[in-house]
Every structure is written in C-alpha cells, then in structure tokens.
CSV table of C-alpha atoms in Angstrom, one decimal:
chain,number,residue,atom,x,y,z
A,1,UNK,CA,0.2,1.1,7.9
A,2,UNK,CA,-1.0,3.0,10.4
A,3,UNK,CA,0.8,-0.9,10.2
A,4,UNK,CA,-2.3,-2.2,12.5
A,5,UNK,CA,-3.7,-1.7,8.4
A,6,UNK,CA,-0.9,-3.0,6.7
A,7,UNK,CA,-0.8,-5.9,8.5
A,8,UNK,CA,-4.0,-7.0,8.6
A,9,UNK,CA,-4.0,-5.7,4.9
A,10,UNK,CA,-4.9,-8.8,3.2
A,11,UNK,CA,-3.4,-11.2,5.6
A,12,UNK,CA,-0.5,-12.1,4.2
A,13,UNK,CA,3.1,-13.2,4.5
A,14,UNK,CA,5.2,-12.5,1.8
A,15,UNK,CA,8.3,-14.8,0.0
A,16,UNK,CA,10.7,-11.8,0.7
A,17,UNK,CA,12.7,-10.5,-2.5
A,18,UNK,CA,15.9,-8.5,-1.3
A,19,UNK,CA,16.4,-5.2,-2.9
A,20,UNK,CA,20.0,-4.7,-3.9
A,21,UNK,CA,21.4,-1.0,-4.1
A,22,UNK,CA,20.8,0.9,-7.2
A,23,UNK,CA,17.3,-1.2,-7.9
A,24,UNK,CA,14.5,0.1,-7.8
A,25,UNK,CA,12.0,-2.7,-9.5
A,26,UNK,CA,8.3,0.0,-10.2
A,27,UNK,CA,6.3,-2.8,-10.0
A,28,UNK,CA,6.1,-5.3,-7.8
A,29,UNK,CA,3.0,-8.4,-7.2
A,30,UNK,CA,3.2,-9.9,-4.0
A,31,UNK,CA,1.3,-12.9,-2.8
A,32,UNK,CA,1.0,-15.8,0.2
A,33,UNK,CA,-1.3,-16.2,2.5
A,34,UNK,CA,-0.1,-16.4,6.5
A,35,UNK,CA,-0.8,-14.0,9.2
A,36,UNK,CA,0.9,-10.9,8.6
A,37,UNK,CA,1.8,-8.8,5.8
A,38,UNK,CA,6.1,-7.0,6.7
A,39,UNK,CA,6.9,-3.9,5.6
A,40,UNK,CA,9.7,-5.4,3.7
A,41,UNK,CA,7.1,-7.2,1.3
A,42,UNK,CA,6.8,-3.6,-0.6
A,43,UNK,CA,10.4,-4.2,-1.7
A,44,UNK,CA,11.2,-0.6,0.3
A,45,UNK,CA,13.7,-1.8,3.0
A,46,UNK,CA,12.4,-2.8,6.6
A,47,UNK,CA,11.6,1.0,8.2
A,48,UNK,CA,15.0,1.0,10.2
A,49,UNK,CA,13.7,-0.9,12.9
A,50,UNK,CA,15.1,-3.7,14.9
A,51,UNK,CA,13.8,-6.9,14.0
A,52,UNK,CA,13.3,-8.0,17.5
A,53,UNK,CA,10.3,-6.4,18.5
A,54,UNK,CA,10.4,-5.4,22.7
A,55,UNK,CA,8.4,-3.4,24.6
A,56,UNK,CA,7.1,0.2,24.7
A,57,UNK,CA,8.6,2.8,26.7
A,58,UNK,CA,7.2,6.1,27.3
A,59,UNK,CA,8.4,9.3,29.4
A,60,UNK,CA,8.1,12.5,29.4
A,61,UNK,CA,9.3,13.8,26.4
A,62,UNK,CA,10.8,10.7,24.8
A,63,UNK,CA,10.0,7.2,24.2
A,64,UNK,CA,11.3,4.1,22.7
A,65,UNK,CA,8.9,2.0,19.9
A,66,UNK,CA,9.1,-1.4,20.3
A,67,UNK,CA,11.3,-1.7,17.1
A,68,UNK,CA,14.3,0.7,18.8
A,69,UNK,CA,13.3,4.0,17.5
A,70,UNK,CA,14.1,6.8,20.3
A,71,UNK,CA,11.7,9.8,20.0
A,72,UNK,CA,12.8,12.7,21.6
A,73,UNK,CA,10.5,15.6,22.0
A,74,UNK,CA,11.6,19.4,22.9
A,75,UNK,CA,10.2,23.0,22.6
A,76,UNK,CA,12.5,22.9,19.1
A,77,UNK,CA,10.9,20.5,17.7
A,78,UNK,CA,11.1,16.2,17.8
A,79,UNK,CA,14.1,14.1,16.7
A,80,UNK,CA,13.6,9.8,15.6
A,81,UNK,CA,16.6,7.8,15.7
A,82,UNK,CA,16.0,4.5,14.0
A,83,UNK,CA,18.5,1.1,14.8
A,84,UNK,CA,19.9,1.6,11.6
A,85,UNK,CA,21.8,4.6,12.4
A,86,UNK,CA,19.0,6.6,10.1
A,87,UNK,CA,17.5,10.2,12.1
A,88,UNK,CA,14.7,12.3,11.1
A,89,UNK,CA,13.8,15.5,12.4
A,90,UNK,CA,10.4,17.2,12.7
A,91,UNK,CA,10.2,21.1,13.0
A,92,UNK,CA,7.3,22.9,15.1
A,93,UNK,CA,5.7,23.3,11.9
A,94,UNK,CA,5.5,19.6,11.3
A,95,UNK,CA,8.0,19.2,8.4
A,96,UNK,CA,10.0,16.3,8.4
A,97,UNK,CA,13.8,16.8,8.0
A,98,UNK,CA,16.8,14.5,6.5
A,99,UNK,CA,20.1,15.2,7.2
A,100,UNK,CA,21.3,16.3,3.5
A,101,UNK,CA,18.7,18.7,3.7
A,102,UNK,CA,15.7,17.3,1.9
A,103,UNK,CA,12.6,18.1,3.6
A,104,UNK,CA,9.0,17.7,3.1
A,105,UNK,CA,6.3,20.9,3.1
A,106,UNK,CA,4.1,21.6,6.7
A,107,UNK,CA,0.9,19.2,6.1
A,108,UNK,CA,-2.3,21.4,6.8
A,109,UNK,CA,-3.2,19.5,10.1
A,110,UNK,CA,-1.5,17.0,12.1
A,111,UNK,CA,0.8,14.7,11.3
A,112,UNK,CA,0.5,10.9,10.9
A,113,UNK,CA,4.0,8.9,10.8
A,114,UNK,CA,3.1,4.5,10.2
A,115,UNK,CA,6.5,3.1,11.3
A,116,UNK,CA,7.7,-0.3,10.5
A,117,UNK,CA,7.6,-1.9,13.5
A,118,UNK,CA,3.6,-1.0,14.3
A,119,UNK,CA,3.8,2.2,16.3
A,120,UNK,CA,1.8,5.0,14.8
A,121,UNK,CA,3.3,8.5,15.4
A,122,UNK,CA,1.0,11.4,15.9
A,123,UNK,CA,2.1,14.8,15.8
A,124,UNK,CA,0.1,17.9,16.9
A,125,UNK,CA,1.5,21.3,15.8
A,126,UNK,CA,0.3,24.7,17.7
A,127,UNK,CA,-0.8,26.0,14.8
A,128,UNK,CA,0.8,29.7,15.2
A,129,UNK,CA,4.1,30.5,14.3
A,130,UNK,CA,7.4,28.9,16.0
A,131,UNK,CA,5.8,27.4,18.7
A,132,UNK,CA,6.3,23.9,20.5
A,133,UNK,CA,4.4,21.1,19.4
A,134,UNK,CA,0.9,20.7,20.9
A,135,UNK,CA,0.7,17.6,21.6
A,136,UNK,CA,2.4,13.6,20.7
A,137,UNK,CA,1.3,10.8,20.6
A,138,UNK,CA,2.4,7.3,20.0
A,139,UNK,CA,0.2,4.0,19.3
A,140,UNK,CA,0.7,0.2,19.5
A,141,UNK,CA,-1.6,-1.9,19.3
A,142,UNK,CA,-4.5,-0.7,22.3
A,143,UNK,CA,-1.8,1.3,23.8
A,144,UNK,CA,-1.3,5.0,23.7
A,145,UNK,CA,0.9,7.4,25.1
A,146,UNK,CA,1.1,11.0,24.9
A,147,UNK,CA,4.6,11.8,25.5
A,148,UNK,CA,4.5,15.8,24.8
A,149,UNK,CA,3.7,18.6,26.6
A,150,UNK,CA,5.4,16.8,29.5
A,151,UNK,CA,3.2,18.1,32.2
A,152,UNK,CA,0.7,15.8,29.9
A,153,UNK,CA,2.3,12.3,29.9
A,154,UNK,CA,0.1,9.3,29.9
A,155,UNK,CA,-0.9,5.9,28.8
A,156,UNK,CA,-3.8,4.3,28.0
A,157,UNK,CA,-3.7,0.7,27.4
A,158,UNK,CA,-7.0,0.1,26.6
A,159,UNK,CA,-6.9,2.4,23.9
A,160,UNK,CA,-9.5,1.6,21.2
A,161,UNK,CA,-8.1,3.0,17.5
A,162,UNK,CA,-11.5,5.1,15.3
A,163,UNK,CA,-12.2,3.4,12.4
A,164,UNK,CA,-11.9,5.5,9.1
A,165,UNK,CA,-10.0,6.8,6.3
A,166,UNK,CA,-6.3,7.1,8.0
A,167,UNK,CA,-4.0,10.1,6.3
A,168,UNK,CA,-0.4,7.9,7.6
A,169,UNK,CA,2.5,8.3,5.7
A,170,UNK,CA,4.5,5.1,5.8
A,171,UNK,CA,8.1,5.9,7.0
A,172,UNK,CA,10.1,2.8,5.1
A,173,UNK,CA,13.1,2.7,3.8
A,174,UNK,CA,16.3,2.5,6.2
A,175,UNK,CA,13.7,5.2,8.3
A,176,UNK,CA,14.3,8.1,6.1
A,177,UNK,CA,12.3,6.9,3.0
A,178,UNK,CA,8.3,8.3,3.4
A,179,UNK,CA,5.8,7.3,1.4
A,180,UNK,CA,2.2,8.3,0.8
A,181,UNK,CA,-0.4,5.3,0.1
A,182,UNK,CA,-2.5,5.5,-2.4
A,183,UNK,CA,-4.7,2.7,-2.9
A,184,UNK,CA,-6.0,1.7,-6.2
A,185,UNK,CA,-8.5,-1.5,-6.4
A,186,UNK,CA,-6.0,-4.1,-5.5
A,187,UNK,CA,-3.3,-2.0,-5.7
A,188,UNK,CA,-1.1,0.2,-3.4
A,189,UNK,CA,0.7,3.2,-5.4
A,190,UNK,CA,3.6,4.6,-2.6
A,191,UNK,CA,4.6,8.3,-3.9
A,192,UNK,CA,7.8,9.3,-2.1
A,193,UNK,CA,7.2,12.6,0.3
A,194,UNK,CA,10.9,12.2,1.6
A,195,UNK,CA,14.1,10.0,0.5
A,196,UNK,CA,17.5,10.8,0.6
A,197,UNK,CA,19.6,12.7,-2.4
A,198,UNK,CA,22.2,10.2,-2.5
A,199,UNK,CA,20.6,6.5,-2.1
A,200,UNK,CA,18.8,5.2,-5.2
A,201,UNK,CA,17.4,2.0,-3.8
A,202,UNK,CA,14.1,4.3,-2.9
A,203,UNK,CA,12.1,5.5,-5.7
A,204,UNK,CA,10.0,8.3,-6.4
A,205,UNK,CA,6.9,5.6,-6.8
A,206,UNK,CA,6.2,1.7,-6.6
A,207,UNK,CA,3.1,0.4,-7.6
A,208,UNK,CA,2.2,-3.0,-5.8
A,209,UNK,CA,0.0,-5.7,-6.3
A,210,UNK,CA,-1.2,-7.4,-4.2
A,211,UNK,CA,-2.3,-11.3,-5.6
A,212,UNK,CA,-4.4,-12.5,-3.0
A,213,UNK,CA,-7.5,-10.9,-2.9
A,214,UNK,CA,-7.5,-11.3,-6.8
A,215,UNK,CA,-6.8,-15.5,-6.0
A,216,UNK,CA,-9.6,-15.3,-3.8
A,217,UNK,CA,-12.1,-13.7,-6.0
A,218,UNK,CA,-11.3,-16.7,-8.4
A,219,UNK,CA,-11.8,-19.2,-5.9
A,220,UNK,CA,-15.4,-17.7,-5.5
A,221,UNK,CA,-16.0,-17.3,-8.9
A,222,UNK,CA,-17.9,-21.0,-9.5
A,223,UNK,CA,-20.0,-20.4,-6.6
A,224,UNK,CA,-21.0,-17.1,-8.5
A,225,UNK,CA,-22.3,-18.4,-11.5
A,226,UNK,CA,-25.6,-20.5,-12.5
A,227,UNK,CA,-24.8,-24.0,-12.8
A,228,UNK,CA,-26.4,-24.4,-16.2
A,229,UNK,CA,-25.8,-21.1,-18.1
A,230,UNK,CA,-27.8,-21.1,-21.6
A,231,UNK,CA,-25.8,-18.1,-23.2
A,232,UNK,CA,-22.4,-18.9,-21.9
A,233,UNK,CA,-22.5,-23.0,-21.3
A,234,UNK,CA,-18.9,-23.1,-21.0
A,235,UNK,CA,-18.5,-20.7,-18.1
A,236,UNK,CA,-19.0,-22.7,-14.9
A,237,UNK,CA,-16.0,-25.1,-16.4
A,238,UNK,CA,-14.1,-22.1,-16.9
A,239,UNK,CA,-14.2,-20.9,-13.6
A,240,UNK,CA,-13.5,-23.5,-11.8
A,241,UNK,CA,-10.7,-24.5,-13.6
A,242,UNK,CA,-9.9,-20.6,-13.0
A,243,UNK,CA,-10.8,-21.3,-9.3
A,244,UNK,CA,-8.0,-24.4,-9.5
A,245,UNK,CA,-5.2,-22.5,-10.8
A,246,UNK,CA,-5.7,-19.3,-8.9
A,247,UNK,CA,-3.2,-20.1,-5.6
A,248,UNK,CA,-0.3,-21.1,-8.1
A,249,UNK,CA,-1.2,-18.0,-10.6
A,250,UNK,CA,-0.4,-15.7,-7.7
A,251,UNK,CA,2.4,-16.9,-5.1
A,252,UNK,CA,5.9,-15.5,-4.1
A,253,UNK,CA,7.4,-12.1,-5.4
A,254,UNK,CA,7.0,-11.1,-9.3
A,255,UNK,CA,8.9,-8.3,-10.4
A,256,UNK,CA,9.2,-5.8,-13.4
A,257,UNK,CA,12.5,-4.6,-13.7
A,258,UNK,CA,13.2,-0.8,-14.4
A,259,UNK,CA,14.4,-1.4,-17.5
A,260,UNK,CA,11.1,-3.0,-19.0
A,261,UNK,CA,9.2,-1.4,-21.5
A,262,UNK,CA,6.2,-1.7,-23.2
A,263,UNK,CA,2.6,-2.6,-22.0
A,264,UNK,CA,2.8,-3.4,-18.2
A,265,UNK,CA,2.3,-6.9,-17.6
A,266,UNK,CA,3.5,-9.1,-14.9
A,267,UNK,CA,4.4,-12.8,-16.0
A,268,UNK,CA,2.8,-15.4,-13.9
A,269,UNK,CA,3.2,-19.4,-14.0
A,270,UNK,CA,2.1,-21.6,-16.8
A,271,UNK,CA,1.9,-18.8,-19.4
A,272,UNK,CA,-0.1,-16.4,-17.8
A,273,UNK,CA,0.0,-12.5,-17.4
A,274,UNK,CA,-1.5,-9.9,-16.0
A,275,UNK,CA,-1.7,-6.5,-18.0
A,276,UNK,CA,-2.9,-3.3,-16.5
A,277,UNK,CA,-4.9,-1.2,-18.2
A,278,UNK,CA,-5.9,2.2,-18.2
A,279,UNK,CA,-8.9,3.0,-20.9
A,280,UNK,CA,-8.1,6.3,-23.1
A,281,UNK,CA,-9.7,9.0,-21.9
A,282,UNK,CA,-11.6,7.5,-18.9
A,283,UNK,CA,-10.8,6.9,-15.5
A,284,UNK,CA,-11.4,3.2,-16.3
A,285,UNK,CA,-8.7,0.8,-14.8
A,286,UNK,CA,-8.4,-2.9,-15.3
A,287,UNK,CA,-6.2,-6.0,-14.4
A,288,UNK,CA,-6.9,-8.6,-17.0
A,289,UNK,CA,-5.8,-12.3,-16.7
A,290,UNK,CA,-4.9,-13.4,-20.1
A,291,UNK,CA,-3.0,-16.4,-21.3
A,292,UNK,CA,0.4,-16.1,-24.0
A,293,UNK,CA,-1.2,-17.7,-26.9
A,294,UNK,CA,-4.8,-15.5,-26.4
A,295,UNK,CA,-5.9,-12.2,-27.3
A,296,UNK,CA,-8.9,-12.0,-25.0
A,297,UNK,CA,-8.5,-11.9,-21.0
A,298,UNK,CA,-10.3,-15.5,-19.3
A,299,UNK,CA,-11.4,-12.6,-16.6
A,300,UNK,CA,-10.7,-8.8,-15.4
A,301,UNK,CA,-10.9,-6.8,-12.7
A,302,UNK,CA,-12.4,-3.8,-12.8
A,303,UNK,CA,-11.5,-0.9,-10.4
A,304,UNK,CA,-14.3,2.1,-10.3
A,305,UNK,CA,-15.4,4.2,-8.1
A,306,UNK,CA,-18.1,2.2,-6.7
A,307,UNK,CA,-15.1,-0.4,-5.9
A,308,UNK,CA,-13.0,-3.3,-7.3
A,309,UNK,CA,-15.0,-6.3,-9.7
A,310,UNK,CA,-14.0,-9.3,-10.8
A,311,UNK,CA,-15.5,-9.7,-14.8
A,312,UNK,CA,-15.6,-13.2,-16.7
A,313,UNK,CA,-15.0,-12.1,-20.1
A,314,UNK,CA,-16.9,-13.6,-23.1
A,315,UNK,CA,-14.9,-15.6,-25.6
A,316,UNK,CA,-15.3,-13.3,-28.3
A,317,UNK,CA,-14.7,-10.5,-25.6
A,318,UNK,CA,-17.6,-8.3,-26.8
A,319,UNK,CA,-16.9,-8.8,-30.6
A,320,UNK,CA,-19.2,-7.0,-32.7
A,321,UNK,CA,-20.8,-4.5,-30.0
A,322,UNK,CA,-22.1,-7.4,-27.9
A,323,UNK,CA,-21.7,-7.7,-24.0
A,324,UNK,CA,-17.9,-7.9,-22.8
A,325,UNK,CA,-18.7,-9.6,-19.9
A,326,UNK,CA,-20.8,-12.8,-18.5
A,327,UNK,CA,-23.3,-12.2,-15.8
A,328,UNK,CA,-22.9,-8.8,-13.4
A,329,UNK,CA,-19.3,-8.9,-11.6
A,330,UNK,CA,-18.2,-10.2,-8.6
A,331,UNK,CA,-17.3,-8.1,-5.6
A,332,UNK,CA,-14.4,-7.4,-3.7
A,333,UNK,CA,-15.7,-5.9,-0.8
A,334,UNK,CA,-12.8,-7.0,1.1
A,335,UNK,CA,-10.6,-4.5,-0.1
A,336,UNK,CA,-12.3,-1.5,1.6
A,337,UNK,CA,-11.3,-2.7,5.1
A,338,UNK,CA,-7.8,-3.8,4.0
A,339,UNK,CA,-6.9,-0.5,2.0
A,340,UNK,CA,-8.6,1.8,4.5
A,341,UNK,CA,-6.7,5.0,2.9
A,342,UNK,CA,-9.0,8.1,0.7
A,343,UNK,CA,-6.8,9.4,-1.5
A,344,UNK,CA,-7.0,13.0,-2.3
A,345,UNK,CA,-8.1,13.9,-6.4
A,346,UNK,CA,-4.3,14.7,-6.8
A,347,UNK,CA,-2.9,11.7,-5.4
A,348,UNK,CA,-5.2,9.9,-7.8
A,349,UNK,CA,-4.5,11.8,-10.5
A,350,UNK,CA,-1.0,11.3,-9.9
A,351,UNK,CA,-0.9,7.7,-9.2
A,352,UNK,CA,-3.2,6.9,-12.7
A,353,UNK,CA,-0.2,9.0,-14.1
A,354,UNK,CA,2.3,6.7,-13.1
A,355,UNK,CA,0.2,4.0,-14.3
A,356,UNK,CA,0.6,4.9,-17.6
A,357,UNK,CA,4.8,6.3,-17.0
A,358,UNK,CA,4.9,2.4,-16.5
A,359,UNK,CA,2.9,1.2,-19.8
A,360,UNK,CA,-0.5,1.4,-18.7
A,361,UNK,CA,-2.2,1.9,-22.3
C-alpha cells in the first residue's frame, strides 16, 4: 500500500479472520507464505472494492480503478464511489470528506490515497485558496493516467513507480476507513485519519504483526552461528530446533481480543508466546519468543533505529551484569524494502504510545 508495497510486503497470503461488527481485535499477527499479501489480512474490511478485479478506465475527468471505484473530478473538488455503496469526497484543499461530516485536516502537499484494489490515487492541490485541483493522477501497476485538468488527460503504460519513502494513506475499511502506516520493525501500527461516527468495526489503531519475516530469521539462525561455540555450546542445537519449529510458531491469524489485559502477548502453538516490549524510558522495543514454563526468551527481536535484529538470548539471560545476548544479531534487512514507509517523529511517538495503551511494559 501504495498496495504495489503491501503486496509485495512480505509476500504473503493470509488465512483470512472475518471481523464481525462491533470488534475491533488491537492486535493482530498474521502469517503464510504465498504470493500476495490482501488488504483484508489487516482485519480492516476489504477497501470497498469489487473483488473481481477488471480493467482501468480513464477519461477526462473521471475514471474507473479496476476494483469498481468511479472517480469523478470537477473544479469543486473530486468525488470516490466504492462498490460497496461507501463515497468520499475530496475538497480543493485536499481534505477528505465522509458523509456524516467527519473530515480529515488539508495535508501540507499532495495527497497520496493506496486503495484496496492496487490503484494509487494522487491528488495535486493548487496551493492558493478555493481553486481546482492541479493535477490527478491514478496508478496501476506500470500504468498511469492523469485524469485532471482535462485538457491534460493521458496514459502512460510504461510508467516506472520512484523508489522511496511513500507518504500513502491506506483507504480500507468499506472505503471510508483511512489509515496512516506506521511501520515499526516487523510491525505495521495503522492510526485512523478518517472513519465513520457511527461504525465501530474500525478502530482508532491496530497494531499488526506480521510472522513471516520473524519465521524466516529463525530459519537462518543455524547458518548464523559457529558450529562449535566454546561459551555457548548449546546454541547451534537450539537454533536449529528454533529453525524447525518456526513455520508452525507463526501460521494463520492470532488475535488479542479488546477485552485483554495485561502484558501484550500473542499465544502461539505448543506453548509459546510472543510479548512485546517497550524498555522504560528508552526508545528500545522488543518481540521476545518465550516458552509458558520459562522466564527467559529462547531469542528476541530487537527493533532500533539502525533496523530490526534477531538476538539468541543466553540461558541465564544476562544474569549478574553479563552479556544478554550470544554472538552480534542477525539482520533483517528484508524489512526495509517491504515496509518502505518513514514515519514522521509524531507518528512514532504516537504509535510507541499505543504500544504501551495495549500492555507494552
């Protein structure tokens, strides 16, 4: 999401969970690997769209996204209506309007709407006042087509999308549910820009998990380690019998329901968990793998600045001031091409926040 991300994020296909009306699970792991990675596996409805995909169409001043969503453009502004009977409405200024009113502030440049069915939206505003829209765009795959100012309309089917930090907000929901990404390690915390009054199956913020770049760091953990370590001899046995377990620790759908409290953990298979941590007073985030009857995680992953690591934790896990850790961590480098979002400080801020509003100690 631009969904050319989200897609591609991770490469997975998820067992779907259906979301009933008046749940909102905040925490969500998803996991299975196949080719794509649907909207629906954030547990945030399907976008509105049509679930059989068709072709592009593009005029002047209006266009139809493969998923059924009719864009019409005028000097007033720009108007979605999504197969699901959901509209929004986008002023000159570039904020985005729900029929009950709700409404999201102007964003200081353009505009970036990720629908569900692939098509980025790109909105242009003049920049002075009332006036039309500069410009529109819409993207699918290596197609573009500006649709606004009329005397403009084009397509390029050979588009070729920048690479870079993207600034999309996700349009989910039944299409009037937006949500800004901010990725965290192997994490994606969605903060709602937009979401109607009167349906509670879209809340304010859902953290997801996403299990399979942490099953695949396992799976490389053996080939990381020496095969005869003299401080730690028990390590290579320990990761690969970590490296074993790791596609049925993380498959399917796990949920935390609304109602949990307490330290936020996710219950895996065989008496596993994984808690998320933040460390008081620092900045310091960690998922740790821990079994029921242990005190001490078998491994963590450690989310910096620098990126995400994956930490096999001593059996006394740093007991009287000694190291925590085995070795120098393990890499996932992978994450920075799958999460290709920079959140802003206050998105950060915000979605560490809501790490801890859900037991994050």
């Amino acid at each position: 999401f631009g969904m050319d991300h989200l897609r591609a994020l991770l490469g997975v296909g998820i067992a779907l969970m259906v979301t009933l009306p008046g749940q909102a699970p905040p925490v969500v792991l998803v996991s299975g690997i196949e080719a794509t990675l649907p909207p629906s596996a954030l547990q945030l409805g399907d976008g509105g769209v049509a679930p059989r995909p068709a072709s592009l169409l593009a005029r002047p001043g209006e266009a139809t996204t493969p998923g059924g969503v009719r864009i019409l453009v005028r000097p007033q502004g720009a108007k979605l209506d999504f197969p699901s009977g959901a509209e929004l409405l986008i002023t000159p200024s570039l904020r985005i309007c729900l029929r009950d009113g709700s409404q999201t502030l102007p964003p200081l440049g353009r505009l970036r709407l990720a629908l569900a069915d692939g098509t980025l939206l790109e909105f242009e505003p003049d920049g002075v006042g009332k006036r039309p829209l500069r410009a529109v765009r819409l993207i699918h795959g290596s197609t573009r087509a500006t649709i606004w100012p009329p005397s403009r309309t084009a397509v390029d089917a050979n588009y070729q999308r920048s690479a870079g930090a993207q600034s999309d907000l996700l349009v989910l929901g039944d299409g009037r549910a937006i949500y800004r990404p901010v990725p965290l390690g192997p994490m994606l915390v969605l903060r709602a820009v937009l979401r109607p009054r009167d349906d509670e199956r879209w809340p304010a913020a859902r953290i997801v998990v996403f299990g399979d770049p942490l099953s695949a760091s396992l799976q490389r953990l053996p080939g990381h380690l020496p095969p005869q370590p003299v401080q730690f001899p028990q390590a290579p046995e320990a990761a690969r019998r970590l490296s074993a377990l790791a596609p049925s620790l993380f498959a399917g759908v796990v949920v935390r329901k609304a109602s949990a409290v307490g330290p936020l953990v996710l219950p895996l298979v065989e008496g596993w968990h994984l808690g998320i941590e933040l460390a008081a007073g620092s900045d310091r985030l960690t998922l740790g793998l821990l079994r029921s009857d242990a005190n001490v995680p078998a491994v963590e992953w450690v989310v910096g600045d620098a990126g995400t690591e994956l930490h096999l934790v001593r059996p006394d896990g740093g007991g009287e001031n000694g190291p925590r850790y085995f070795m120098k961590g393990l890499p996932l480098a992978e994450l920075r091409t799958m999460l290709p979002w920079i959140p802003t400080l206050d998105d950060l801020r915000w979605a560490r926040a809501e790490l801890v509003r859900q037991g994050a100690r």
